[in-house]
Amino acid sequence: MITLAHISDIHLSPMPDVMWRDLLGKRLTGFLNWKLRRHDELNSETLASLVAHLRSQNADFTAVTGDLVNLALRFEVDRAGKWLEALGTPDKIAVCPGNHDAYVPGALESAQEVWGDYMTGETLDDAHFPFVRRVGELAVISCSSAVPTRPFLAIGRFDEKQAERLGRILKVMGEADYFRTVLIHHPPNPELQHPSFGLKGHKLFRQVIAEHGAELILHGHTHRSSIHSIPGKGHEVPVVGVAAASAAQGGTLDDPARYNLFRIERSGEGWTCTMREYGFQRLGSDIVMRLQMRIY
């Protein structure tokens, strides 16, 4: 049996002291949004408690599906690197980036430089994404939907070149009979698309999964716990989202902070996968197991 933990939308806080010259373009609107709303809804104490609980599970591998930072200032990127080191070693953690990690042009490249081996793995060619991490019979395939956007937009993008590479990887890993888990920050299912924060190329992503198959898709971005599915090769593929890891209980828009733990095991010629969701309730201070269900 392999255990896979999933955590997302870290949004490390507090926001560092910044100069106005640091807030050109989109960073200004993001900073104002943080000051007016987000600083009350995302906090470091909640995150620390959730991470301590996650680490106590001793998962074999942890998937982090993006948005480690807020404005992608260099201080934030460096702080996120230290946070990853505290979470665990790169051989047991893979990061797929979110839109906040690519907040402005050049930000994602800075993150790749600082976060290093947490955001790398086996690839087909010189392209950085998708990359693969193999843990026993589990193949974690990390895609990127992270692109810089204009103010007031939080869209992601999945293009034809990445789709072609993902298809080849899914085919190879499928032929080798791995449990293929695909990471992407923005949800690919049609129910969660929106012109200002959806995934451009979501239909293309679903076409790749329908043609080549996968066993599980994990995402963040919505700050909500969710379970959907999209068509795969011969069966529906679960698409699981998780609440923001730093979301305070008193927030009005987001679910309280949570993480998911998947127990993956071979069963005959197939697989079983049981999901457990841990986190805070709306009331009370304890982290509890909120849900347990077989999803595969």
PDB file of N, CA, C and O in Angstrom, residues 87-138:
ATOM      1  N   LEU A  87       8.718  20.948   5.344  1.00  0.00           N
ATOM      2  CA  LEU A  87       7.685  19.942   5.066  1.00  0.00           C
ATOM      3  C   LEU A  87       8.297  18.568   4.829  1.00  0.00           C
ATOM      4  O   LEU A  87       7.733  17.546   5.242  1.00  0.00           O
ATOM      5  N   GLY A  88       9.451  18.534   4.170  1.00  0.00           N
ATOM      6  CA  GLY A  88      10.095  17.249   3.910  1.00  0.00           C
ATOM      7  C   GLY A  88      11.143  17.372   2.819  1.00  0.00           C
ATOM      8  O   GLY A  88      11.378  18.452   2.263  1.00  0.00           O
ATOM      9  N   THR A  89      11.754  16.277   2.498  1.00  0.00           N
ATOM     10  CA  THR A  89      12.827  16.260   1.500  1.00  0.00           C
ATOM     11  C   THR A  89      12.245  16.187   0.084  1.00  0.00           C
ATOM     12  O   THR A  89      11.134  15.678  -0.109  1.00  0.00           O
ATOM     13  N   PRO A  90      12.983  16.689  -0.919  1.00  0.00           N
ATOM     14  CA  PRO A  90      12.450  16.738  -2.284  1.00  0.00           C
ATOM     15  C   PRO A  90      12.078  15.383  -2.862  1.00  0.00           C
ATOM     16  O   PRO A  90      11.215  15.316  -3.743  1.00  0.00           O
ATOM     17  N   ASP A  91      12.706  14.301  -2.402  1.00  0.00           N
ATOM     18  CA  ASP A  91      12.380  12.997  -2.964  1.00  0.00           C
ATOM     19  C   ASP A  91      10.993  12.517  -2.552  1.00  0.00           C
ATOM     20  O   ASP A  91      10.463  11.574  -3.151  1.00  0.00           O
ATOM     21  N   LYS A  92      10.391  13.186  -1.559  1.00  0.00           N
ATOM     22  CA  LYS A  92       9.067  12.779  -1.089  1.00  0.00           C
ATOM     23  C   LYS A  92       7.999  13.833  -1.312  1.00  0.00           C
ATOM     24  O   LYS A  92       6.871  13.699  -0.830  1.00  0.00           O
ATOM     25  N   ILE A  93       8.337  14.897  -2.057  1.00  0.00           N
ATOM     26  CA  ILE A  93       7.400  15.994  -2.277  1.00  0.00           C
ATOM     27  C   ILE A  93       7.527  16.482  -3.711  1.00  0.00           C
ATOM     28  O   ILE A  93       8.628  16.661  -4.221  1.00  0.00           O
ATOM     29  N   ALA A  94       6.389  16.696  -4.362  1.00  0.00           N
ATOM     30  CA  ALA A  94       6.375  17.305  -5.690  1.00  0.00           C
ATOM     31  C   ALA A  94       5.436  18.501  -5.675  1.00  0.00           C
ATOM     32  O   ALA A  94       4.342  18.439  -5.103  1.00  0.00           O
ATOM     33  N   VAL A  95       5.871  19.582  -6.311  1.00  0.00           N
ATOM     34  CA  VAL A  95       5.081  20.803  -6.398  1.00  0.00           C
ATOM     35  C   VAL A  95       4.678  21.043  -7.845  1.00  0.00           C
ATOM     36  O   VAL A  95       5.519  20.991  -8.745  1.00  0.00           O
ATOM     37  N   CYS A  96       3.396  21.261  -8.075  1.00  0.00           N
ATOM     38  CA  CYS A  96       2.982  21.829  -9.355  1.00  0.00           C
ATOM     39  C   CYS A  96       2.566  23.270  -9.071  1.00  0.00           C
ATOM     40  O   CYS A  96       1.932  23.544  -8.062  1.00  0.00           O
ATOM     41  N   PRO A  97       2.963  24.222  -9.911  1.00  0.00           N
ATOM     42  CA  PRO A  97       2.763  25.631  -9.585  1.00  0.00           C
ATOM     43  C   PRO A  97       1.337  26.104  -9.807  1.00  0.00           C
ATOM     44  O   PRO A  97       0.596  25.556 -10.637  1.00  0.00           O
ATOM     45  N   GLY A  98       0.966  27.153  -9.059  1.00  0.00           N
ATOM     46  CA  GLY A  98      -0.337  27.792  -9.222  1.00  0.00           C
ATOM     47  C   GLY A  98      -0.202  29.177  -9.815  1.00  0.00           C
ATOM     48  O   GLY A  98       0.905  29.678 -10.034  1.00  0.00           O
ATOM     49  N   ASN A  99      -1.325  29.827 -10.045  1.00  0.00           N
ATOM     50  CA  ASN A  99      -1.305  31.141 -10.686  1.00  0.00           C
ATOM     51  C   ASN A  99      -0.596  32.190  -9.839  1.00  0.00           C
ATOM     52  O   ASN A  99       0.060  33.092 -10.366  1.00  0.00           O
ATOM     53  N   HIS A 100      -0.669  32.078  -8.509  1.00  0.00           N
ATOM     54  CA  HIS A 100       0.047  33.040  -7.660  1.00  0.00           C
ATOM     55  C   HIS A 100       1.555  32.832  -7.723  1.00  0.00           C
ATOM     56  O   HIS A 100       2.310  33.771  -7.496  1.00  0.00           O
ATOM     57  N   ASP A 101       1.986  31.620  -8.022  1.00  0.00           N
ATOM     58  CA  ASP A 101       3.417  31.352  -8.159  1.00  0.00           C
ATOM     59  C   ASP A 101       3.969  31.908  -9.468  1.00  0.00           C
ATOM     60  O   ASP A 101       5.184  32.025  -9.628  1.00  0.00           O
ATOM     61  N   ALA A 102       3.073  32.223 -10.398  1.00  0.00           N
ATOM     62  CA  ALA A 102       3.460  32.834 -11.676  1.00  0.00           C
ATOM     63  C   ALA A 102       2.772  34.193 -11.820  1.00  0.00           C
ATOM     64  O   ALA A 102       2.347  34.584 -12.900  1.00  0.00           O
ATOM     65  N   TYR A 103       2.677  34.917 -10.717  1.00  0.00           N
ATOM     66  CA  TYR A 103       1.825  36.104 -10.624  1.00  0.00           C
ATOM     67  C   TYR A 103       2.178  37.160 -11.663  1.00  0.00           C
ATOM     68  O   TYR A 103       1.296  37.816 -12.219  1.00  0.00           O
ATOM     69  N   VAL A 104       3.464  37.348 -11.915  1.00  0.00           N
ATOM     70  CA  VAL A 104       3.941  38.324 -12.892  1.00  0.00           C
ATOM     71  C   VAL A 104       5.005  37.652 -13.755  1.00  0.00           C
ATOM     72  O   VAL A 104       5.554  36.611 -13.372  1.00  0.00           O
ATOM     73  N   PRO A 105       5.303  38.198 -14.919  1.00  0.00           N
ATOM     74  CA  PRO A 105       6.347  37.601 -15.761  1.00  0.00           C
ATOM     75  C   PRO A 105       7.663  37.428 -15.005  1.00  0.00           C
ATOM     76  O   PRO A 105       8.114  38.327 -14.305  1.00  0.00           O
ATOM     77  N   GLY A 106       8.263  36.247 -15.131  1.00  0.00           N
ATOM     78  CA  GLY A 106       9.519  35.943 -14.464  1.00  0.00           C
ATOM     79  C   GLY A 106       9.369  35.298 -13.103  1.00  0.00           C
ATOM     80  O   GLY A 106      10.331  34.730 -12.575  1.00  0.00           O
ATOM     81  N   ALA A 107       8.169  35.343 -12.511  1.00  0.00           N
ATOM     82  CA  ALA A 107       7.975  34.808 -11.157  1.00  0.00           C
ATOM     83  C   ALA A 107       8.124  33.291 -11.124  1.00  0.00           C
ATOM     84  O   ALA A 107       8.740  32.731 -10.217  1.00  0.00           O
ATOM     85  N   LEU A 108       7.563  32.596 -12.107  1.00  0.00           N
ATOM     86  CA  LEU A 108       7.640  31.136 -12.106  1.00  0.00           C
ATOM     87  C   LEU A 108       9.081  30.671 -12.265  1.00  0.00           C
ATOM     88  O   LEU A 108       9.502  29.706 -11.618  1.00  0.00           O
ATOM     89  N   GLU A 109       9.841  31.357 -13.104  1.00  0.00           N
ATOM     90  CA  GLU A 109      11.245  31.008 -13.273  1.00  0.00           C
ATOM     91  C   GLU A 109      12.012  31.197 -11.973  1.00  0.00           C
ATOM     92  O   GLU A 109      12.896  30.400 -11.628  1.00  0.00           O
ATOM     93  N   SER A 110      11.675  32.231 -11.229  1.00  0.00           N
ATOM     94  CA  SER A 110      12.302  32.456  -9.925  1.00  0.00           C
ATOM     95  C   SER A 110      11.958  31.336  -8.957  1.00  0.00           C
ATOM     96  O   SER A 110      12.817  30.841  -8.214  1.00  0.00           O
ATOM     97  N   ALA A 111      10.687  30.909  -8.966  1.00  0.00           N
ATOM     98  CA  ALA A 111      10.268  29.806  -8.103  1.00  0.00           C
ATOM     99  C   ALA A 111      10.988  28.518  -8.466  1.00  0.00           C
ATOM    100  O   ALA A 111      11.426  27.762  -7.591  1.00  0.00           O
ATOM    101  N   GLN A 112      11.118  28.247  -9.745  1.00  0.00           N
ATOM    102  CA  GLN A 112      11.811  27.030 -10.176  1.00  0.00           C
ATOM    103  C   GLN A 112      13.268  27.040  -9.712  1.00  0.00           C
ATOM    104  O   GLN A 112      13.815  26.007  -9.323  1.00  0.00           O
ATOM    105  N   GLU A 113      13.876  28.202  -9.732  1.00  0.00           N
ATOM    106  CA  GLU A 113      15.257  28.316  -9.285  1.00  0.00           C
ATOM    107  C   GLU A 113      15.389  28.040  -7.794  1.00  0.00           C
ATOM    108  O   GLU A 113      16.284  27.298  -7.358  1.00  0.00           O
ATOM    109  N   VAL A 114      14.487  28.607  -6.990  1.00  0.00           N
ATOM    110  CA  VAL A 114      14.595  28.495  -5.540  1.00  0.00           C
ATOM    111  C   VAL A 114      14.074  27.152  -5.042  1.00  0.00           C
ATOM    112  O   VAL A 114      14.676  26.530  -4.159  1.00  0.00           O
ATOM    113  N   TRP A 115      12.968  26.679  -5.592  1.00  0.00           N
ATOM    114  CA  TRP A 115      12.353  25.446  -5.094  1.00  0.00           C
ATOM    115  C   TRP A 115      13.013  24.202  -5.667  1.00  0.00           C
ATOM    116  O   TRP A 115      12.789  23.095  -5.164  1.00  0.00           O
ATOM    117  N   GLY A 116      13.792  24.376  -6.698  1.00  0.00           N
ATOM    118  CA  GLY A 116      14.693  23.345  -7.202  1.00  0.00           C
ATOM    119  C   GLY A 116      14.067  21.982  -7.379  1.00  0.00           C
ATOM    120  O   GLY A 116      13.122  21.803  -8.150  1.00  0.00           O
ATOM    121  N   ASP A 117      14.583  20.999  -6.647  1.00  0.00           N
ATOM    122  CA  ASP A 117      14.206  19.607  -6.842  1.00  0.00           C
ATOM    123  C   ASP A 117      12.770  19.299  -6.437  1.00  0.00           C
ATOM    124  O   ASP A 117      12.264  18.216  -6.745  1.00  0.00           O
ATOM    125  N   TYR A 118      12.108  20.225  -5.736  1.00  0.00           N
ATOM    126  CA  TYR A 118      10.698  20.003  -5.406  1.00  0.00           C
ATOM    127  C   TYR A 118       9.811  20.141  -6.646  1.00  0.00           C
ATOM    128  O   TYR A 118       8.667  19.692  -6.645  1.00  0.00           O
ATOM    129  N   MET A 119      10.333  20.778  -7.694  1.00  0.00           N
ATOM    130  CA  MET A 119       9.551  21.040  -8.887  1.00  0.00           C
ATOM    131  C   MET A 119      10.218  20.453 -10.130  1.00  0.00           C
ATOM    132  O   MET A 119      10.136  20.998 -11.223  1.00  0.00           O
ATOM    133  N   THR A 120      10.881  19.309  -9.947  1.00  0.00           N
ATOM    134  CA  THR A 120      11.511  18.631 -11.072  1.00  0.00           C
ATOM    135  C   THR A 120      11.286  17.125 -10.958  1.00  0.00           C
ATOM    136  O   THR A 120      10.915  16.617  -9.895  1.00  0.00           O
ATOM    137  N   GLY A 121      11.540  16.433 -12.047  1.00  0.00           N
ATOM    138  CA  GLY A 121      11.423  14.976 -12.076  1.00  0.00           C
ATOM    139  C   GLY A 121      11.800  14.475 -13.445  1.00  0.00           C
ATOM    140  O   GLY A 121      12.451  15.163 -14.231  1.00  0.00           O
ATOM    141  N   GLU A 122      11.372  13.261 -13.746  1.00  0.00           N
ATOM    142  CA  GLU A 122      11.647  12.681 -15.058  1.00  0.00           C
ATOM    143  C   GLU A 122      10.793  13.380 -16.126  1.00  0.00           C
ATOM    144  O   GLU A 122       9.599  13.607 -15.924  1.00  0.00           O
ATOM    145  N   THR A 123      11.414  13.713 -17.246  1.00  0.00           N
ATOM    146  CA  THR A 123      10.704  14.347 -18.350  1.00  0.00           C
ATOM    147  C   THR A 123      11.029  13.636 -19.657  1.00  0.00           C
ATOM    148  O   THR A 123      11.986  12.867 -19.740  1.00  0.00           O
ATOM    149  N   LEU A 124      10.237  13.945 -20.668  1.00  0.00           N
ATOM    150  CA  LEU A 124      10.448  13.338 -21.981  1.00  0.00           C
ATOM    151  C   LEU A 124      11.514  14.052 -22.792  1.00  0.00           C
ATOM    152  O   LEU A 124      12.177  13.460 -23.625  1.00  0.00           O
ATOM    153  N   ASP A 125      11.652  15.353 -22.555  1.00  0.00           N
ATOM    154  CA  ASP A 125      12.587  16.164 -23.330  1.00  0.00           C
ATOM    155  C   ASP A 125      13.033  17.334 -22.462  1.00  0.00           C
ATOM    156  O   ASP A 125      12.999  17.249 -21.235  1.00  0.00           O
ATOM    157  N   ASP A 126      13.410  18.443 -23.084  1.00  0.00           N
ATOM    158  CA  ASP A 126      13.900  19.591 -22.327  1.00  0.00           C
ATOM    159  C   ASP A 126      12.790  20.391 -21.656  1.00  0.00           C
ATOM    160  O   ASP A 126      13.071  21.264 -20.837  1.00  0.00           O
ATOM    161  N   ALA A 127      11.538  20.151 -21.993  1.00  0.00           N
ATOM    162  CA  ALA A 127      10.422  20.869 -21.387  1.00  0.00           C
ATOM    163  C   ALA A 127      10.292  20.490 -19.914  1.00  0.00           C
ATOM    164  O   ALA A 127      10.446  19.327 -19.534  1.00  0.00           O
ATOM    165  N   HIS A 128       9.990  21.487 -19.091  1.00  0.00           N
ATOM    166  CA  HIS A 128       9.954  21.269 -17.644  1.00  0.00           C
ATOM    167  C   HIS A 128       8.712  20.498 -17.198  1.00  0.00           C
ATOM    168  O   HIS A 128       8.768  19.701 -16.256  1.00  0.00           O
ATOM    169  N   PHE A 129       7.590  20.725 -17.868  1.00  0.00           N
ATOM    170  CA  PHE A 129       6.319  20.083 -17.501  1.00  0.00           C
ATOM    171  C   PHE A 129       5.744  19.356 -18.718  1.00  0.00           C
ATOM    172  O   PHE A 129       5.896  19.819 -19.849  1.00  0.00           O
ATOM    173  N   PRO A 130       5.052  18.240 -18.445  1.00  0.00           N
ATOM    174  CA  PRO A 130       4.890  17.560 -17.152  1.00  0.00           C
ATOM    175  C   PRO A 130       6.174  16.822 -16.756  1.00  0.00           C
ATOM    176  O   PRO A 130       6.916  16.377 -17.620  1.00  0.00           O
ATOM    177  N   PHE A 131       6.380  16.696 -15.442  1.00  0.00           N
ATOM    178  CA  PHE A 131       7.436  15.818 -14.958  1.00  0.00           C
ATOM    179  C   PHE A 131       6.819  14.700 -14.134  1.00  0.00           C
ATOM    180  O   PHE A 131       5.676  14.805 -13.683  1.00  0.00           O
ATOM    181  N   VAL A 132       7.577  13.631 -13.962  1.00  0.00           N
ATOM    182  CA  VAL A 132       7.063  12.425 -13.310  1.00  0.00           C
ATOM    183  C   VAL A 132       7.902  12.087 -12.094  1.00  0.00           C
ATOM    184  O   VAL A 132       9.135  12.154 -12.131  1.00  0.00           O
ATOM    185  N   ARG A 133       7.238  11.705 -11.018  1.00  0.00           N
ATOM    186  CA  ARG A 133       7.881  11.094  -9.853  1.00  0.00           C
ATOM    187  C   ARG A 133       7.274   9.714  -9.659  1.00  0.00           C
ATOM    188  O   ARG A 133       6.043   9.569  -9.640  1.00  0.00           O
ATOM    189  N   ARG A 134       8.134   8.721  -9.494  1.00  0.00           N
ATOM    190  CA  ARG A 134       7.664   7.350  -9.285  1.00  0.00           C
ATOM    191  C   ARG A 134       7.967   6.906  -7.866  1.00  0.00           C
ATOM    192  O   ARG A 134       9.096   7.010  -7.398  1.00  0.00           O
ATOM    193  N   VAL A 135       6.924   6.425  -7.188  1.00  0.00           N
ATOM    194  CA  VAL A 135       7.038   5.932  -5.815  1.00  0.00           C
ATOM    195  C   VAL A 135       6.414   4.551  -5.790  1.00  0.00           C
ATOM    196  O   VAL A 135       5.188   4.409  -5.772  1.00  0.00           O
ATOM    197  N   GLY A 136       7.239   3.522  -5.826  1.00  0.00           N
ATOM    198  CA  GLY A 136       6.686   2.183  -5.952  1.00  0.00           C
ATOM    199  C   GLY A 136       5.899   2.083  -7.239  1.00  0.00           C
ATOM    200  O   GLY A 136       6.409   2.387  -8.320  1.00  0.00           O
ATOM    201  N   GLU A 137       4.634   1.696  -7.129  1.00  0.00           N
ATOM    202  CA  GLU A 137       3.779   1.572  -8.311  1.00  0.00           C
ATOM    203  C   GLU A 137       2.941   2.824  -8.558  1.00  0.00           C
ATOM    204  O   GLU A 137       2.038   2.822  -9.390  1.00  0.00           O
ATOM    205  N   LEU A 138       3.242   3.895  -7.844  1.00  0.00           N
ATOM    206  CA  LEU A 138       2.565   5.176  -8.020  1.00  0.00           C
ATOM    207  C   LEU A 138       3.398   6.079  -8.924  1.00  0.00           C
ATOM    208  O   LEU A 138       4.600   6.257  -8.707  1.00  0.00           O
TER     209      LEU A 138
END
